[in-house]
Amino acid sequence: LQLQLAHEFVAQHDWAEIALSAADARRIVEEDRLAIVLSVEASHIMGEGDWRPQLAELYDLGVRTLQPVHQLNNRFSGAAPHNSIFHIAQFAENCHIDMDCGLTTAAVTLGFDVDEDCKNTLGLTADGKALITEMMDRGMLLDVAHMSEKGVGEVRDLAVARDHYPIYISHGHFRDIMTKERQREEKTTPQWIVEVLRQTGGVMGLRTGHEEVNTYEPSAVD
């Protein structure tokens, strides 16, 4: 419904247009209008059964980028844990209690199977690898925001094998400048992933908001 409403919106406003390709985006911007790139972000982005017709339906509706995973593990990949409310939501789905590292409490992580560094042990599934491959075949943008570090590493391998197909993070945090408490959250972006984005020619969307960082560097702007 939201995608249909987006199409209705641009039909009513000539200053905006949905970009279906890079050439579209360049043309729309050069015309001094707003280029809208449709994306989907949901924890269970596709339902049961064959996901390929569902991806085709999204593509036909103008979607050119999506996040294979959001707050919870799904059929495509493991998610990067952060806020404890999502640990509880994941626990409600699988009843898993992990004692290898404590994210939810000092000793326990609910829902997610984590290693001794509190990182999700689940990366891309077989469906996930097939989805990433299909997205590259269609020329879609690969958004790895919210994906587990293991999953990002596996997307990198697939992208490098395809002549360094670009990977991007639509919204993330630079882990190195976050507080120690925030640095423990896998949702923050480590330096090696920033380098992956650089190597593939992708971009990083810096998340703004109330999250605490260690320092605020002085600016040359008054």
Short mmCIF file of C-alpha atoms in Angstrom, two decimals:
data_model
loop_
_atom_site.label_atom_id
_atom_site.label_comp_id
_atom_site.label_asym_id
_atom_site.label_seq_id
_atom_site.Cartn_x
_atom_site.Cartn_y
_atom_site.Cartn_z
CA LEU A 1 0.00 0.00 0.00
CA GLN A 2 2.82 2.42 0.88
CA LEU A 3 4.52 1.75 -2.45
CA GLN A 4 1.27 2.38 -4.33
CA LEU A 5 0.79 5.63 -2.42
CA ALA A 6 4.32 6.69 -3.37
CA HIS A 7 3.39 6.33 -7.04
CA GLU A 8 0.19 8.31 -6.44
CA PHE A 9 2.23 11.03 -4.74
CA VAL A 10 4.61 11.57 -7.67
CA ALA A 11 1.67 11.50 -10.09
CA GLN A 12 0.28 14.51 -8.21
CA HIS A 13 3.56 16.43 -7.77
CA ASP A 14 5.68 17.23 -10.80
CA TRP A 15 8.68 18.22 -8.64
CA ALA A 16 9.29 14.58 -7.68
CA GLU A 17 9.79 11.34 -9.59
CA ILE A 18 10.57 7.74 -8.65
CA ALA A 19 13.99 6.81 -10.03
CA LEU A 20 14.11 3.30 -11.49
CA SER A 21 17.75 3.44 -12.58
CA ALA A 22 20.94 5.41 -12.07
CA ALA A 23 20.25 7.22 -15.35
CA ASP A 24 16.80 8.16 -14.05
CA ALA A 25 18.26 9.55 -10.84
CA ARG A 26 20.84 11.66 -12.68
CA ARG A 27 18.24 13.02 -15.09
CA ILE A 28 15.74 13.91 -12.35
CA VAL A 29 18.39 15.67 -10.23
CA GLU A 30 19.73 17.56 -13.25
CA GLU A 31 16.17 18.79 -13.80
CA ASP A 32 16.28 20.19 -10.23
CA ARG A 33 13.60 17.79 -9.05
CA LEU A 34 13.49 15.21 -6.24
CA ALA A 35 14.61 11.71 -7.19
CA ILE A 36 12.91 9.13 -4.95
CA VAL A 37 14.49 5.69 -4.66
CA LEU A 38 12.02 3.22 -3.17
CA SER A 39 13.29 0.84 -0.50
CA VAL A 40 11.83 -1.69 1.94
CA GLU A 41 12.92 -2.21 5.55
CA ALA A 42 11.14 -4.95 7.53
CA SER A 43 12.21 -7.75 9.85
CA HIS A 44 10.45 -10.40 7.76
CA ILE A 45 10.60 -8.80 4.37
CA MET A 46 9.01 -11.70 2.51
CA GLY A 47 6.59 -14.36 3.68
CA GLU A 48 6.61 -18.10 3.31
CA GLY A 49 7.09 -19.91 0.02
CA ASP A 50 9.13 -18.87 -2.98
CA TRP A 51 10.58 -15.40 -2.41
CA ARG A 52 11.39 -14.80 -6.09
CA PRO A 53 7.85 -13.84 -7.18
CA GLN A 54 7.66 -11.58 -4.12
CA LEU A 55 10.91 -9.84 -5.11
CA ALA A 56 9.60 -9.51 -8.67
CA GLU A 57 6.42 -7.89 -7.33
CA LEU A 58 8.45 -5.38 -5.29
CA TYR A 59 10.65 -4.66 -8.31
CA ASP A 60 7.59 -4.10 -10.52
CA LEU A 61 6.35 -1.63 -7.91
CA GLY A 62 9.54 0.37 -8.37
CA VAL A 63 11.65 -0.93 -5.45
CA ARG A 64 15.33 -0.70 -6.32
CA THR A 65 16.91 -1.35 -2.91
CA LEU A 66 16.01 -3.26 0.23
CA GLN A 67 17.52 -4.55 3.44
CA PRO A 68 17.53 -8.36 3.45
CA VAL A 69 17.31 -8.25 7.26
CA HIS A 70 16.15 -5.73 9.85
CA GLN A 71 15.87 -6.11 13.63
CA LEU A 72 15.40 -9.90 13.78
CA ASN A 73 16.96 -12.95 12.17
CA ASN A 74 14.97 -14.03 9.15
CA ARG A 75 15.07 -16.48 6.26
CA PHE A 76 17.84 -14.48 4.54
CA SER A 77 20.35 -13.48 7.22
CA GLY A 78 21.22 -12.89 10.82
CA ALA A 79 20.57 -9.41 12.20
CA ALA A 80 22.98 -7.20 14.14
CA PRO A 81 21.67 -7.07 17.74
CA HIS A 82 21.36 -3.76 19.51
CA ASN A 83 18.38 -2.55 21.58
CA SER A 84 17.29 -5.09 24.19
CA ILE A 85 13.64 -4.80 23.13
CA PHE A 86 14.61 -6.63 19.95
CA HIS A 87 16.38 -9.34 21.96
CA ILE A 88 13.02 -9.96 23.60
CA ALA A 89 11.25 -9.94 20.24
CA GLN A 90 13.76 -12.47 18.88
CA PHE A 91 13.35 -14.60 22.02
CA ALA A 92 9.57 -14.59 21.45
CA GLU A 93 10.22 -16.24 18.09
CA ASN A 94 12.80 -18.86 19.02
CA CYS A 95 12.94 -19.10 22.86
CA HIS A 96 16.77 -19.12 22.66
CA ILE A 97 18.84 -18.15 25.71
CA ASP A 98 22.55 -17.60 25.07
CA MET A 99 25.18 -17.66 27.80
CA ASP A 100 28.29 -17.13 25.63
CA CYS A 101 28.09 -13.36 26.01
CA GLY A 102 25.75 -10.96 27.77
CA LEU A 103 23.91 -8.30 25.78
CA THR A 104 20.46 -8.37 27.37
CA THR A 105 21.97 -8.62 30.85
CA ALA A 106 25.56 -8.87 32.08
CA ALA A 107 25.54 -12.64 31.48
CA VAL A 108 22.66 -13.45 29.10
CA THR A 109 21.64 -12.65 25.55
CA LEU A 110 18.03 -13.44 24.70
CA GLY A 111 16.97 -14.65 21.27
CA PHE A 112 20.26 -14.32 19.40
CA ASP A 113 22.93 -17.02 19.20
CA VAL A 114 26.09 -14.99 19.81
CA ASP A 115 29.79 -15.76 20.12
CA GLU A 116 32.09 -14.75 22.98
CA ASP A 117 32.31 -11.23 21.51
CA CYS A 118 28.51 -10.86 21.47
CA LYS A 119 28.35 -11.05 17.67
CA ASN A 120 25.54 -12.94 15.93
CA THR A 121 26.78 -16.34 14.67
CA LEU A 122 24.21 -16.35 11.84
CA GLY A 123 25.27 -14.90 8.50
CA LEU A 124 23.64 -15.29 5.11
CA THR A 125 21.44 -18.33 4.63
CA ALA A 126 21.19 -20.18 1.32
CA ASP A 127 18.12 -18.04 0.52
CA GLY A 128 20.11 -14.96 1.51
CA LYS A 129 22.94 -15.72 -0.89
CA ALA A 130 20.43 -16.38 -3.65
CA LEU A 131 18.62 -13.11 -2.87
CA ILE A 132 21.83 -11.07 -3.00
CA THR A 133 22.75 -12.71 -6.31
CA GLU A 134 19.29 -11.98 -7.74
CA MET A 135 19.50 -8.36 -6.58
CA MET A 136 22.83 -7.96 -8.34
CA ASP A 137 21.39 -9.56 -11.48
CA ARG A 138 18.62 -6.95 -11.41
CA GLY A 139 21.03 -4.06 -10.76
CA MET A 140 19.51 -3.31 -7.35
CA LEU A 141 21.36 -1.52 -4.55
CA LEU A 142 22.71 -3.74 -1.75
CA ASP A 143 21.88 -2.24 1.66
CA VAL A 144 23.56 -4.14 4.51
CA ALA A 145 22.30 -1.90 7.32
CA HIS A 146 21.19 -4.07 10.27
CA MET A 147 22.94 -7.17 8.90
CA SER A 148 25.19 -9.24 11.17
CA GLU A 149 28.92 -8.77 10.67
CA LYS A 150 29.17 -12.36 9.45
CA GLY A 151 26.45 -11.64 6.92
CA VAL A 152 28.19 -8.47 5.71
CA GLY A 153 31.40 -10.43 5.20
CA GLU A 154 29.55 -12.95 3.07
CA VAL A 155 27.86 -10.20 1.03
CA ARG A 156 31.33 -8.73 0.49
CA ASP A 157 32.58 -12.03 -0.91
CA LEU A 158 29.66 -12.23 -3.33
CA ALA A 159 30.13 -8.59 -4.37
CA VAL A 160 33.89 -8.88 -4.88
CA ALA A 161 33.30 -11.90 -7.10
CA ARG A 162 31.01 -9.67 -9.21
CA ASP A 163 33.67 -7.08 -10.04
CA HIS A 164 33.28 -5.33 -6.67
CA TYR A 165 29.54 -4.72 -6.94
CA PRO A 166 28.81 -1.69 -4.70
CA ILE A 167 27.58 -2.26 -1.13
CA TYR A 168 26.14 0.53 1.02
CA ILE A 169 24.75 1.16 4.49
CA SER A 170 21.72 3.45 4.39
CA HIS A 171 21.98 4.32 8.10
CA GLY A 172 24.68 3.38 10.57
CA HIS A 173 27.06 4.55 13.30
CA PHE A 174 30.88 4.64 13.25
CA ARG A 175 31.75 2.25 16.07
CA ASP A 176 35.15 3.77 16.82
CA ILE A 177 33.67 7.07 18.05
CA MET A 178 30.80 5.58 20.07
CA THR A 179 30.89 5.09 23.83
CA LYS A 180 32.16 1.74 25.12
CA GLU A 181 28.60 0.65 25.87
CA ARG A 182 27.50 1.39 22.31
CA GLN A 183 30.60 -0.20 20.80
CA ARG A 184 29.47 -3.56 22.17
CA GLU A 185 26.38 -3.40 19.94
CA GLU A 186 26.89 -5.15 16.62
CA LYS A 187 24.57 -2.64 14.95
CA THR A 188 27.42 -0.09 15.11
CA THR A 189 29.73 -0.20 12.09
CA PRO A 190 33.34 -1.32 12.63
CA GLN A 191 36.24 0.01 10.59
CA TRP A 192 36.59 -3.16 8.50
CA ILE A 193 33.05 -2.76 7.18
CA VAL A 194 33.71 0.90 6.37
CA GLU A 195 36.68 -0.34 4.32
CA VAL A 196 34.44 -2.87 2.55
CA LEU A 197 32.14 -0.03 1.50
CA ARG A 198 35.12 1.96 0.29
CA GLN A 199 36.59 -0.97 -1.64
CA THR A 200 33.34 -1.63 -3.50
CA GLY A 201 32.64 2.03 -4.20
CA GLY A 202 29.65 2.13 -1.86
CA VAL A 203 28.57 4.78 0.62
CA MET A 204 27.81 5.12 4.33
CA GLY A 205 24.71 6.94 5.53
CA LEU A 206 25.70 8.41 8.90
CA ARG A 207 22.90 8.01 11.44
CA THR A 208 22.20 11.14 13.42
CA GLY A 209 20.31 11.25 16.68
CA HIS A 210 20.75 10.99 20.40
CA GLU A 211 23.34 8.19 20.42
CA GLU A 212 26.30 9.09 22.58
CA VAL A 213 29.77 9.43 21.11
CA ASN A 214 33.08 9.82 22.90
CA THR A 215 34.06 13.21 21.50
CA TYR A 216 32.69 16.06 19.46
CA GLU A 217 35.58 17.39 17.41
CA PRO A 218 35.79 21.18 17.08
CA SER A 219 34.49 22.65 13.86
CA ALA A 220 35.93 25.43 11.74
CA VAL A 221 32.36 26.76 11.41
CA ASP A 222 31.34 29.30 14.08
#
